[in-house]
């Protein structure tokens, strides 16, 4: 019985660690296209496109030399409180999502505000 309890505990521990989100620096984002993980870096420039309400946050450098673009589509913008293009500008953030390649640049599309947090170390 004791052995089963130990094996079950070990299996749960390993399963929890395997599901933990991998965290990388924004400078490594391009190496992880297709992966779902957390990317941390400074937001250098932002842009709100009207009337579509698409929001762009450029991490790791100013547009067009950013290392990662975070996109909030217009239909998802109402889920975010405040103004993401103002609230996150010049701040260190961590963004969780799947990195895609958009015209040769890494990008994460956010649809849920819980997937972006200020990086307070």
mmCIF file of N, CA and C in Angstrom:
data_model
loop_
_atom_site.group_PDB
_atom_site.id
_atom_site.type_symbol
_atom_site.label_atom_id
_atom_site.label_comp_id
_atom_site.label_asym_id
_atom_site.label_seq_id
_atom_site.Cartn_x
_atom_site.Cartn_y
_atom_site.Cartn_z
ATOM 1 N N UNK A 1 0.825 -1.194 0.000
ATOM 2 C CA UNK A 1 0.000 0.000 0.000
ATOM 3 C C UNK A 1 0.870 1.259 0.000
ATOM 4 N N UNK A 2 1.908 1.225 0.824
ATOM 5 C CA UNK A 2 2.806 2.365 0.924
ATOM 6 C C UNK A 2 3.489 2.635 -0.420
ATOM 7 N N UNK A 3 3.859 1.566 -1.104
ATOM 8 C CA UNK A 3 4.520 1.687 -2.406
ATOM 9 C C UNK A 3 3.584 2.330 -3.436
ATOM 10 N N UNK A 4 2.325 1.948 -3.437
ATOM 11 C CA UNK A 4 1.342 2.527 -4.368
ATOM 12 C C UNK A 4 1.174 4.014 -4.094
ATOM 13 N N UNK A 5 1.126 4.389 -2.846
ATOM 14 C CA UNK A 5 0.994 5.802 -2.479
ATOM 15 C C UNK A 5 2.202 6.603 -2.957
ATOM 16 N N UNK A 6 3.385 6.064 -2.785
ATOM 17 C CA UNK A 6 4.609 6.745 -3.227
ATOM 18 C C UNK A 6 4.621 6.877 -4.746
ATOM 19 N N UNK A 7 4.278 5.801 -5.455
ATOM 20 C CA UNK A 7 4.254 5.841 -6.924
ATOM 21 C C UNK A 7 3.207 6.825 -7.443
ATOM 22 N N UNK A 8 2.052 6.857 -6.809
ATOM 23 C CA UNK A 8 1.006 7.799 -7.213
ATOM 24 C C UNK A 8 1.458 9.240 -6.982
ATOM 25 N N UNK A 9 2.073 9.507 -5.861
ATOM 26 C CA UNK A 9 2.575 10.849 -5.557
ATOM 27 C C UNK A 9 3.640 11.271 -6.563
ATOM 28 N N UNK A 10 4.533 10.362 -6.896
ATOM 29 C CA UNK A 10 5.584 10.646 -7.867
ATOM 30 C C UNK A 10 4.977 10.937 -9.246
ATOM 31 N N UNK A 11 4.000 10.161 -9.648
ATOM 32 C CA UNK A 11 3.347 10.367 -10.946
ATOM 33 C C UNK A 11 2.657 11.729 -11.000
ATOM 34 N N UNK A 12 1.986 12.115 -9.933
ATOM 35 C CA UNK A 12 1.330 13.424 -9.877
ATOM 36 C C UNK A 12 2.353 14.550 -9.939
ATOM 37 N N UNK A 13 3.455 14.393 -9.225
ATOM 38 C CA UNK A 13 4.511 15.404 -9.240
ATOM 39 C C UNK A 13 5.078 15.575 -10.642
ATOM 40 N N UNK A 14 5.373 14.478 -11.314
ATOM 41 C CA UNK A 14 5.924 14.537 -12.666
ATOM 42 C C UNK A 14 4.920 15.121 -13.653
ATOM 43 N N UNK A 15 3.657 14.761 -13.520
ATOM 44 C CA UNK A 15 2.628 15.297 -14.414
ATOM 45 C C UNK A 15 2.481 16.799 -14.225
ATOM 46 N N UNK A 16 2.535 17.263 -12.984
ATOM 47 C CA UNK A 16 2.427 18.695 -12.718
ATOM 48 C C UNK A 16 3.604 19.442 -13.327
ATOM 49 N N UNK A 17 4.814 18.938 -13.143
ATOM 50 C CA UNK A 17 5.997 19.597 -13.687
ATOM 51 C C UNK A 17 6.013 19.579 -15.206
ATOM 52 N N UNK A 18 5.513 18.529 -15.821
ATOM 53 C CA UNK A 18 5.485 18.451 -17.280
ATOM 54 C C UNK A 18 4.511 19.463 -17.862
ATOM 55 N N UNK A 19 3.441 19.776 -17.123
ATOM 56 C CA UNK A 19 2.454 20.713 -17.636
ATOM 57 C C UNK A 19 2.797 22.168 -17.305
ATOM 58 N N UNK A 20 3.813 22.379 -16.482
ATOM 59 C CA UNK A 20 4.207 23.742 -16.130
ATOM 60 C C UNK A 20 4.671 24.471 -17.388
ATOM 61 N N UNK A 21 4.270 25.717 -17.519
ATOM 62 C CA UNK A 21 4.578 26.501 -18.700
ATOM 63 C C UNK A 21 6.055 26.863 -18.747
ATOM 64 N N UNK A 22 6.678 26.607 -19.883
ATOM 65 C CA UNK A 22 8.070 26.972 -20.086
ATOM 66 C C UNK A 22 8.157 28.484 -20.270
ATOM 67 N N UNK A 23 9.160 29.107 -19.665
ATOM 68 C CA UNK A 23 9.325 30.549 -19.747
ATOM 69 C C UNK A 23 10.640 30.858 -20.454
ATOM 70 N N UNK A 24 10.579 31.797 -21.435
ATOM 71 C CA UNK A 24 11.781 32.183 -22.164
ATOM 72 C C UNK A 24 11.878 33.698 -22.237
ATOM 73 N N UNK A 25 13.066 34.183 -22.534
ATOM 74 C CA UNK A 25 13.299 35.599 -22.771
ATOM 75 C C UNK A 25 12.872 35.926 -24.190
ATOM 76 N N UNK A 26 12.430 37.155 -24.410
ATOM 77 C CA UNK A 26 11.937 37.567 -25.723
ATOM 78 C C UNK A 26 12.989 37.372 -26.819
ATOM 79 N N UNK A 27 14.249 37.467 -26.488
ATOM 80 C CA UNK A 27 15.305 37.316 -27.502
ATOM 81 C C UNK A 27 15.326 35.917 -28.108
ATOM 82 N N UNK A 28 14.710 34.944 -27.438
ATOM 83 C CA UNK A 28 14.681 33.571 -27.922
ATOM 84 C C UNK A 28 13.349 33.183 -28.582
ATOM 85 N N UNK A 29 12.430 34.111 -28.716
ATOM 86 C CA UNK A 29 11.086 33.806 -29.221
ATOM 87 C C UNK A 29 11.108 33.197 -30.618
ATOM 88 N N UNK A 30 11.936 33.712 -31.509
ATOM 89 C CA UNK A 30 11.968 33.221 -32.895
ATOM 90 C C UNK A 30 12.386 31.751 -32.985
ATOM 91 N N UNK A 31 13.075 31.246 -31.982
ATOM 92 C CA UNK A 31 13.522 29.850 -31.977
ATOM 93 C C UNK A 31 12.416 28.892 -31.544
ATOM 94 N N UNK A 32 11.260 29.430 -31.131
ATOM 95 C CA UNK A 32 10.215 28.602 -30.537
ATOM 96 C C UNK A 32 8.874 28.715 -31.261
ATOM 97 N N UNK A 33 8.909 29.015 -32.564
ATOM 98 C CA UNK A 33 7.663 29.107 -33.341
ATOM 99 C C UNK A 33 6.952 27.751 -33.282
ATOM 100 N N UNK A 34 5.660 27.809 -33.033
ATOM 101 C CA UNK A 34 4.848 26.595 -32.928
ATOM 102 C C UNK A 34 4.696 26.085 -31.511
ATOM 103 N N UNK A 35 5.418 26.666 -30.580
ATOM 104 C CA UNK A 35 5.348 26.234 -29.181
ATOM 105 C C UNK A 35 4.464 27.175 -28.373
ATOM 106 N N UNK A 36 3.808 26.612 -27.373
ATOM 107 C CA UNK A 36 3.020 27.404 -26.432
ATOM 108 C C UNK A 36 3.844 27.546 -25.166
ATOM 109 N N UNK A 37 4.177 28.794 -24.839
ATOM 110 C CA UNK A 37 5.007 29.060 -23.673
ATOM 111 C C UNK A 37 4.833 30.501 -23.221
ATOM 112 N N UNK A 38 5.595 30.881 -22.216
ATOM 113 C CA UNK A 38 5.546 32.238 -21.686
ATOM 114 C C UNK A 38 6.805 32.974 -22.110
ATOM 115 N N UNK A 39 6.607 34.157 -22.704
ATOM 116 C CA UNK A 39 7.710 34.986 -23.178
ATOM 117 C C UNK A 39 7.728 36.270 -22.356
ATOM 118 N N UNK A 40 8.886 36.637 -21.845
ATOM 119 C CA UNK A 40 9.017 37.843 -21.034
ATOM 120 C C UNK A 40 9.945 38.841 -21.716
ATOM 121 N N UNK A 41 9.557 40.107 -21.666
ATOM 122 C CA UNK A 41 10.382 41.159 -22.236
ATOM 123 C C UNK A 41 9.719 42.518 -22.077
ATOM 124 N N UNK A 42 10.450 43.557 -22.439
ATOM 125 C CA UNK A 42 9.952 44.932 -22.319
ATOM 126 C C UNK A 42 9.154 45.317 -23.555
ATOM 127 N N UNK A 43 8.045 46.020 -23.329
ATOM 128 C CA UNK A 43 7.236 46.570 -24.418
ATOM 129 C C UNK A 43 7.847 47.913 -24.804
ATOM 130 N N UNK A 44 8.375 48.000 -26.017
ATOM 131 C CA UNK A 44 9.027 49.217 -26.483
ATOM 132 C C UNK A 44 8.062 50.158 -27.198
ATOM 133 N N UNK A 45 7.235 49.612 -28.078
ATOM 134 C CA UNK A 45 6.290 50.451 -28.811
ATOM 135 C C UNK A 45 4.946 49.746 -28.889
ATOM 136 N N UNK A 46 3.904 50.546 -29.076
ATOM 137 C CA UNK A 46 2.543 50.023 -29.144
ATOM 138 C C UNK A 46 1.783 50.766 -30.234
ATOM 139 N N UNK A 47 0.680 50.151 -30.656
ATOM 140 C CA UNK A 47 -0.149 50.813 -31.650
ATOM 141 C C UNK A 47 -1.577 50.290 -31.551
ATOM 142 N N UNK A 48 -2.527 51.205 -31.625
ATOM 143 C CA UNK A 48 -3.946 50.864 -31.702
ATOM 144 C C UNK A 48 -4.410 51.254 -33.090
ATOM 145 N N UNK A 49 -4.958 50.298 -33.822
ATOM 146 C CA UNK A 49 -5.469 50.549 -35.169
ATOM 147 C C UNK A 49 -6.974 50.758 -35.070
ATOM 148 N N UNK A 50 -7.433 51.906 -35.512
ATOM 149 C CA UNK A 50 -8.876 52.163 -35.544
ATOM 150 C C UNK A 50 -9.331 52.116 -36.990
ATOM 151 N N UNK A 51 -10.504 51.731 -37.344
ATOM 152 C CA UNK A 51 -11.612 51.355 -36.457
ATOM 153 C C UNK A 51 -11.634 49.886 -36.057
ATOM 154 N N UNK A 52 -10.636 49.107 -36.464
ATOM 155 C CA UNK A 52 -10.661 47.669 -36.161
ATOM 156 C C UNK A 52 -10.397 47.362 -34.692
ATOM 157 N N UNK A 53 -9.815 48.313 -33.964
ATOM 158 C CA UNK A 53 -9.459 48.140 -32.542
ATOM 159 C C UNK A 53 -8.393 47.081 -32.305
ATOM 160 N N UNK A 54 -7.611 46.750 -33.336
ATOM 161 C CA UNK A 54 -6.488 45.836 -33.128
ATOM 162 C C UNK A 54 -5.383 46.576 -32.390
ATOM 163 N N UNK A 55 -4.780 45.881 -31.437
ATOM 164 C CA UNK A 55 -3.713 46.461 -30.634
ATOM 165 C C UNK A 55 -2.437 45.655 -30.851
ATOM 166 N N UNK A 56 -1.328 46.369 -31.013
ATOM 167 C CA UNK A 56 -0.025 45.737 -31.199
ATOM 168 C C UNK A 56 0.924 46.199 -30.101
ATOM 169 N N UNK A 57 1.599 45.250 -29.471
ATOM 170 C CA UNK A 57 2.608 45.528 -28.465
ATOM 171 C C UNK A 57 3.919 44.930 -28.985
ATOM 172 N N UNK A 58 4.948 45.756 -29.134
ATOM 173 C CA UNK A 58 6.227 45.313 -29.673
ATOM 174 C C UNK A 58 7.208 45.084 -28.531
ATOM 175 N N UNK A 59 7.599 43.827 -28.339
ATOM 176 C CA UNK A 59 8.518 43.454 -27.267
ATOM 177 C C UNK A 59 9.936 43.331 -27.803
ATOM 178 N N UNK A 60 10.884 43.747 -26.978
ATOM 179 C CA UNK A 60 12.286 43.539 -27.301
ATOM 180 C C UNK A 60 12.884 44.541 -28.257
ATOM 181 N N UNK A 61 12.148 45.532 -28.679
ATOM 182 C CA UNK A 61 12.658 46.554 -29.590
ATOM 183 C C UNK A 61 11.509 47.341 -30.197
ATOM 184 N N UNK A 62 11.861 48.460 -30.798
ATOM 185 C CA UNK A 62 10.859 49.311 -31.441
ATOM 186 C C UNK A 62 10.507 48.754 -32.817
ATOM 187 N N UNK A 63 9.248 48.906 -33.212
ATOM 188 C CA UNK A 63 8.803 48.499 -34.545
ATOM 189 C C UNK A 63 9.601 49.262 -35.589
ATOM 190 N N UNK A 64 10.136 48.657 -36.603
ATOM 191 C CA UNK A 64 9.927 47.287 -37.086
ATOM 192 C C UNK A 64 11.002 46.302 -36.631
ATOM 193 N N UNK A 65 11.786 46.649 -35.631
ATOM 194 C CA UNK A 65 12.875 45.781 -35.170
ATOM 195 C C UNK A 65 12.531 45.015 -33.898
ATOM 196 N N UNK A 66 11.256 44.865 -33.612
ATOM 197 C CA UNK A 66 10.833 44.137 -32.417
ATOM 198 C C UNK A 66 11.208 42.668 -32.527
ATOM 199 N N UNK A 67 11.377 42.032 -31.370
ATOM 200 C CA UNK A 67 11.705 40.607 -31.326
ATOM 201 C C UNK A 67 10.454 39.738 -31.263
ATOM 202 N N UNK A 68 9.326 40.329 -30.824
ATOM 203 C CA UNK A 68 8.043 39.627 -30.745
ATOM 204 C C UNK A 68 6.932 40.663 -30.798
ATOM 205 N N UNK A 69 5.897 40.366 -31.569
ATOM 206 C CA UNK A 69 4.713 41.210 -31.594
ATOM 207 C C UNK A 69 3.594 40.491 -30.863
ATOM 208 N N UNK A 70 2.939 41.201 -29.958
ATOM 209 C CA UNK A 70 1.754 40.684 -29.283
ATOM 210 C C UNK A 70 0.562 41.392 -29.911
ATOM 211 N N UNK A 71 -0.419 40.616 -30.374
ATOM 212 C CA UNK A 71 -1.585 41.164 -31.053
ATOM 213 C C UNK A 71 -2.827 40.875 -30.229
ATOM 214 N N UNK A 72 -3.635 41.918 -30.025
ATOM 215 C CA UNK A 72 -4.961 41.756 -29.423
ATOM 216 C C UNK A 72 -5.949 42.155 -30.510
ATOM 217 N N UNK A 73 -6.724 41.185 -30.993
ATOM 218 C CA UNK A 73 -7.687 41.462 -32.061
ATOM 219 C C UNK A 73 -8.829 42.324 -31.527
ATOM 220 N N UNK A 74 -9.426 43.077 -32.427
ATOM 221 C CA UNK A 74 -10.491 43.999 -32.048
ATOM 222 C C UNK A 74 -11.630 43.343 -31.299
ATOM 223 N N UNK A 75 -12.026 42.146 -31.724
ATOM 224 C CA UNK A 75 -13.152 41.469 -31.069
ATOM 225 C C UNK A 75 -12.814 41.009 -29.653
ATOM 226 N N UNK A 76 -11.525 40.949 -29.311
ATOM 227 C CA UNK A 76 -11.119 40.536 -27.965
ATOM 228 C C UNK A 76 -10.731 41.712 -27.074
ATOM 229 N N UNK A 77 -10.570 42.868 -27.658
ATOM 230 C CA UNK A 77 -10.099 44.032 -26.904
ATOM 231 C C UNK A 77 -11.009 44.396 -25.732
ATOM 232 N N UNK A 78 -12.313 44.214 -25.875
ATOM 233 C CA UNK A 78 -13.240 44.577 -24.797
ATOM 234 C C UNK A 78 -13.041 43.724 -23.544
ATOM 235 N N UNK A 79 -12.354 42.596 -23.666
ATOM 236 C CA UNK A 79 -12.068 41.746 -22.505
ATOM 237 C C UNK A 79 -10.985 42.355 -21.614
ATOM 238 N N UNK A 80 -10.201 43.272 -22.176
ATOM 239 C CA UNK A 80 -9.085 43.871 -21.461
ATOM 240 C C UNK A 80 -9.544 45.169 -20.805
ATOM 241 N N UNK A 81 -9.198 45.343 -19.532
ATOM 242 C CA UNK A 81 -9.541 46.594 -18.865
ATOM 243 C C UNK A 81 -8.511 47.652 -19.252
ATOM 244 N N UNK A 82 -8.912 48.887 -19.228
ATOM 245 C CA UNK A 82 -7.987 49.967 -19.550
ATOM 246 C C UNK A 82 -7.650 50.001 -21.027
ATOM 247 N N UNK A 83 -6.449 50.473 -21.321
ATOM 248 C CA UNK A 83 -5.966 50.605 -22.685
ATOM 249 C C UNK A 83 -4.620 49.881 -22.780
ATOM 250 N N UNK A 84 -4.609 48.668 -23.298
ATOM 251 C CA UNK A 84 -3.355 47.899 -23.332
ATOM 252 C C UNK A 84 -2.199 48.644 -23.999
ATOM 253 N N UNK A 85 -2.484 49.429 -25.029
ATOM 254 C CA UNK A 85 -1.405 50.146 -25.729
ATOM 255 C C UNK A 85 -0.787 51.229 -24.853
ATOM 256 N N UNK A 86 -1.486 51.661 -23.834
ATOM 257 C CA UNK A 86 -0.969 52.647 -22.879
ATOM 258 C C UNK A 86 -0.472 51.943 -21.608
ATOM 259 N N UNK A 87 -1.276 51.017 -21.110
ATOM 260 C CA UNK A 87 -0.993 50.367 -19.828
ATOM 261 C C UNK A 87 0.301 49.548 -19.820
ATOM 262 N N UNK A 88 0.665 48.962 -20.968
ATOM 263 C CA UNK A 88 1.843 48.099 -21.015
ATOM 264 C C UNK A 88 3.066 48.756 -21.646
ATOM 265 N N UNK A 89 2.910 49.928 -22.234
ATOM 266 C CA UNK A 89 4.035 50.583 -22.895
ATOM 267 C C UNK A 89 5.135 50.886 -21.883
ATOM 268 N N UNK A 90 6.380 50.590 -22.276
ATOM 269 C CA UNK A 90 7.575 50.804 -21.455
ATOM 270 C C UNK A 90 7.613 49.940 -20.196
ATOM 271 N N UNK A 91 6.839 48.867 -20.170
ATOM 272 C CA UNK A 91 6.804 47.973 -19.012
ATOM 273 C C UNK A 91 7.341 46.601 -19.407
ATOM 274 N N UNK A 92 7.874 45.886 -18.444
ATOM 275 C CA UNK A 92 8.276 44.498 -18.641
ATOM 276 C C UNK A 92 7.042 43.631 -18.416
ATOM 277 N N UNK A 93 6.780 42.745 -19.368
ATOM 278 C CA UNK A 93 5.604 41.879 -19.288
ATOM 279 C C UNK A 93 6.004 40.436 -19.565
ATOM 280 N N UNK A 94 5.113 39.536 -19.165
ATOM 281 C CA UNK A 94 5.212 38.128 -19.546
ATOM 282 C C UNK A 94 3.904 37.767 -20.232
ATOM 283 N N UNK A 95 4.019 37.178 -21.423
ATOM 284 C CA UNK A 95 2.871 36.844 -22.255
ATOM 285 C C UNK A 95 2.879 35.343 -22.502
ATOM 286 N N UNK A 96 1.734 34.701 -22.295
ATOM 287 C CA UNK A 96 1.621 33.268 -22.527
ATOM 288 C C UNK A 96 0.748 33.012 -23.741
ATOM 289 N N UNK A 97 1.252 32.187 -24.650
ATOM 290 C CA UNK A 97 0.502 31.834 -25.845
ATOM 291 C C UNK A 97 1.353 31.041 -26.810
ATOM 292 N N UNK A 98 0.769 30.744 -27.955
ATOM 293 C CA UNK A 98 1.475 30.003 -28.994
ATOM 294 C C UNK A 98 2.181 30.993 -29.908
ATOM 295 N N UNK A 99 3.463 30.800 -30.096
ATOM 296 C CA UNK A 99 4.234 31.675 -30.978
ATOM 297 C C UNK A 99 4.004 31.224 -32.416
ATOM 298 N N UNK A 100 3.586 32.170 -33.251
ATOM 299 C CA UNK A 100 3.402 31.896 -34.668
ATOM 300 C C UNK A 100 4.387 32.750 -35.466
ATOM 301 N N UNK A 101 4.563 32.402 -36.716
ATOM 302 C CA UNK A 101 5.388 33.198 -37.614
ATOM 303 C C UNK A 101 4.448 34.042 -38.469
ATOM 304 N N UNK A 102 4.607 35.352 -38.399
ATOM 305 C CA UNK A 102 3.823 36.249 -39.237
ATOM 306 C C UNK A 102 4.798 37.083 -40.064
ATOM 307 N N UNK A 103 4.861 36.767 -41.333
ATOM 308 C CA UNK A 103 5.747 37.466 -42.268
ATOM 309 C C UNK A 103 7.186 37.508 -41.771
ATOM 310 N N UNK A 104 7.648 36.362 -41.267
ATOM 311 C CA UNK A 104 9.034 36.243 -40.833
ATOM 312 C C UNK A 104 9.328 36.749 -39.438
ATOM 313 N N UNK A 105 8.310 37.170 -38.700
ATOM 314 C CA UNK A 105 8.491 37.673 -37.328
ATOM 315 C C UNK A 105 7.649 36.839 -36.363
ATOM 316 N N UNK A 106 8.176 36.564 -35.167
ATOM 317 C CA UNK A 106 7.376 35.834 -34.182
ATOM 318 C C UNK A 106 6.268 36.715 -33.611
ATOM 319 N N UNK A 107 5.138 36.072 -33.345
ATOM 320 C CA UNK A 107 3.959 36.807 -32.882
ATOM 321 C C UNK A 107 3.136 35.899 -31.965
ATOM 322 N N UNK A 108 2.507 36.515 -30.977
ATOM 323 C CA UNK A 108 1.536 35.826 -30.130
ATOM 324 C C UNK A 108 0.244 36.620 -30.207
ATOM 325 N N UNK A 109 -0.856 35.926 -30.490
ATOM 326 C CA UNK A 109 -2.174 36.559 -30.518
ATOM 327 C C UNK A 109 -2.835 36.283 -29.172
ATOM 328 N N UNK A 110 -3.188 37.361 -28.464
ATOM 329 C CA UNK A 110 -3.833 37.241 -27.146
ATOM 330 C C UNK A 110 -5.333 37.400 -27.286
ATOM 331 N N UNK A 111 -6.072 36.523 -26.641
ATOM 332 C CA UNK A 111 -7.521 36.675 -26.604
ATOM 333 C C UNK A 111 -8.045 36.741 -25.172
ATOM 334 N N UNK A 112 -7.162 36.519 -24.207
ATOM 335 C CA UNK A 112 -7.570 36.498 -22.799
ATOM 336 C C UNK A 112 -6.599 37.348 -21.978
ATOM 337 N N UNK A 113 -7.114 38.319 -21.235
ATOM 338 C CA UNK A 113 -6.232 39.193 -20.451
ATOM 339 C C UNK A 113 -5.393 38.464 -19.403
ATOM 340 N N UNK A 114 -5.783 37.287 -18.990
ATOM 341 C CA UNK A 114 -4.986 36.548 -17.994
ATOM 342 C C UNK A 114 -3.670 36.061 -18.586
ATOM 343 N N UNK A 115 -3.533 36.148 -19.906
ATOM 344 C CA UNK A 115 -2.318 35.667 -20.560
ATOM 345 C C UNK A 115 -1.225 36.736 -20.692
ATOM 346 N N UNK A 116 -1.452 37.904 -20.118
ATOM 347 C CA UNK A 116 -0.407 38.929 -20.074
ATOM 348 C C UNK A 116 -0.345 39.489 -18.652
ATOM 349 N N UNK A 117 0.867 39.559 -18.136
ATOM 350 C CA UNK A 117 1.059 40.053 -16.768
ATOM 351 C C UNK A 117 2.300 40.934 -16.736
ATOM 352 N N UNK A 118 2.279 41.908 -15.843
ATOM 353 C CA UNK A 118 3.479 42.692 -15.621
ATOM 354 C C UNK A 118 4.537 41.779 -15.007
ATOM 355 N N UNK A 119 5.758 41.908 -15.471
ATOM 356 C CA UNK A 119 6.868 41.091 -14.994
ATOM 357 C C UNK A 119 7.551 41.831 -13.850
ATOM 358 N N UNK A 120 7.145 41.493 -12.637
ATOM 359 C CA UNK A 120 7.728 42.168 -11.475
ATOM 360 C C UNK A 120 8.677 41.194 -10.787
ATOM 361 N N UNK A 121 9.952 41.391 -11.041
ATOM 362 C CA UNK A 121 10.976 40.503 -10.473
ATOM 363 C C UNK A 121 11.555 41.091 -9.232
#
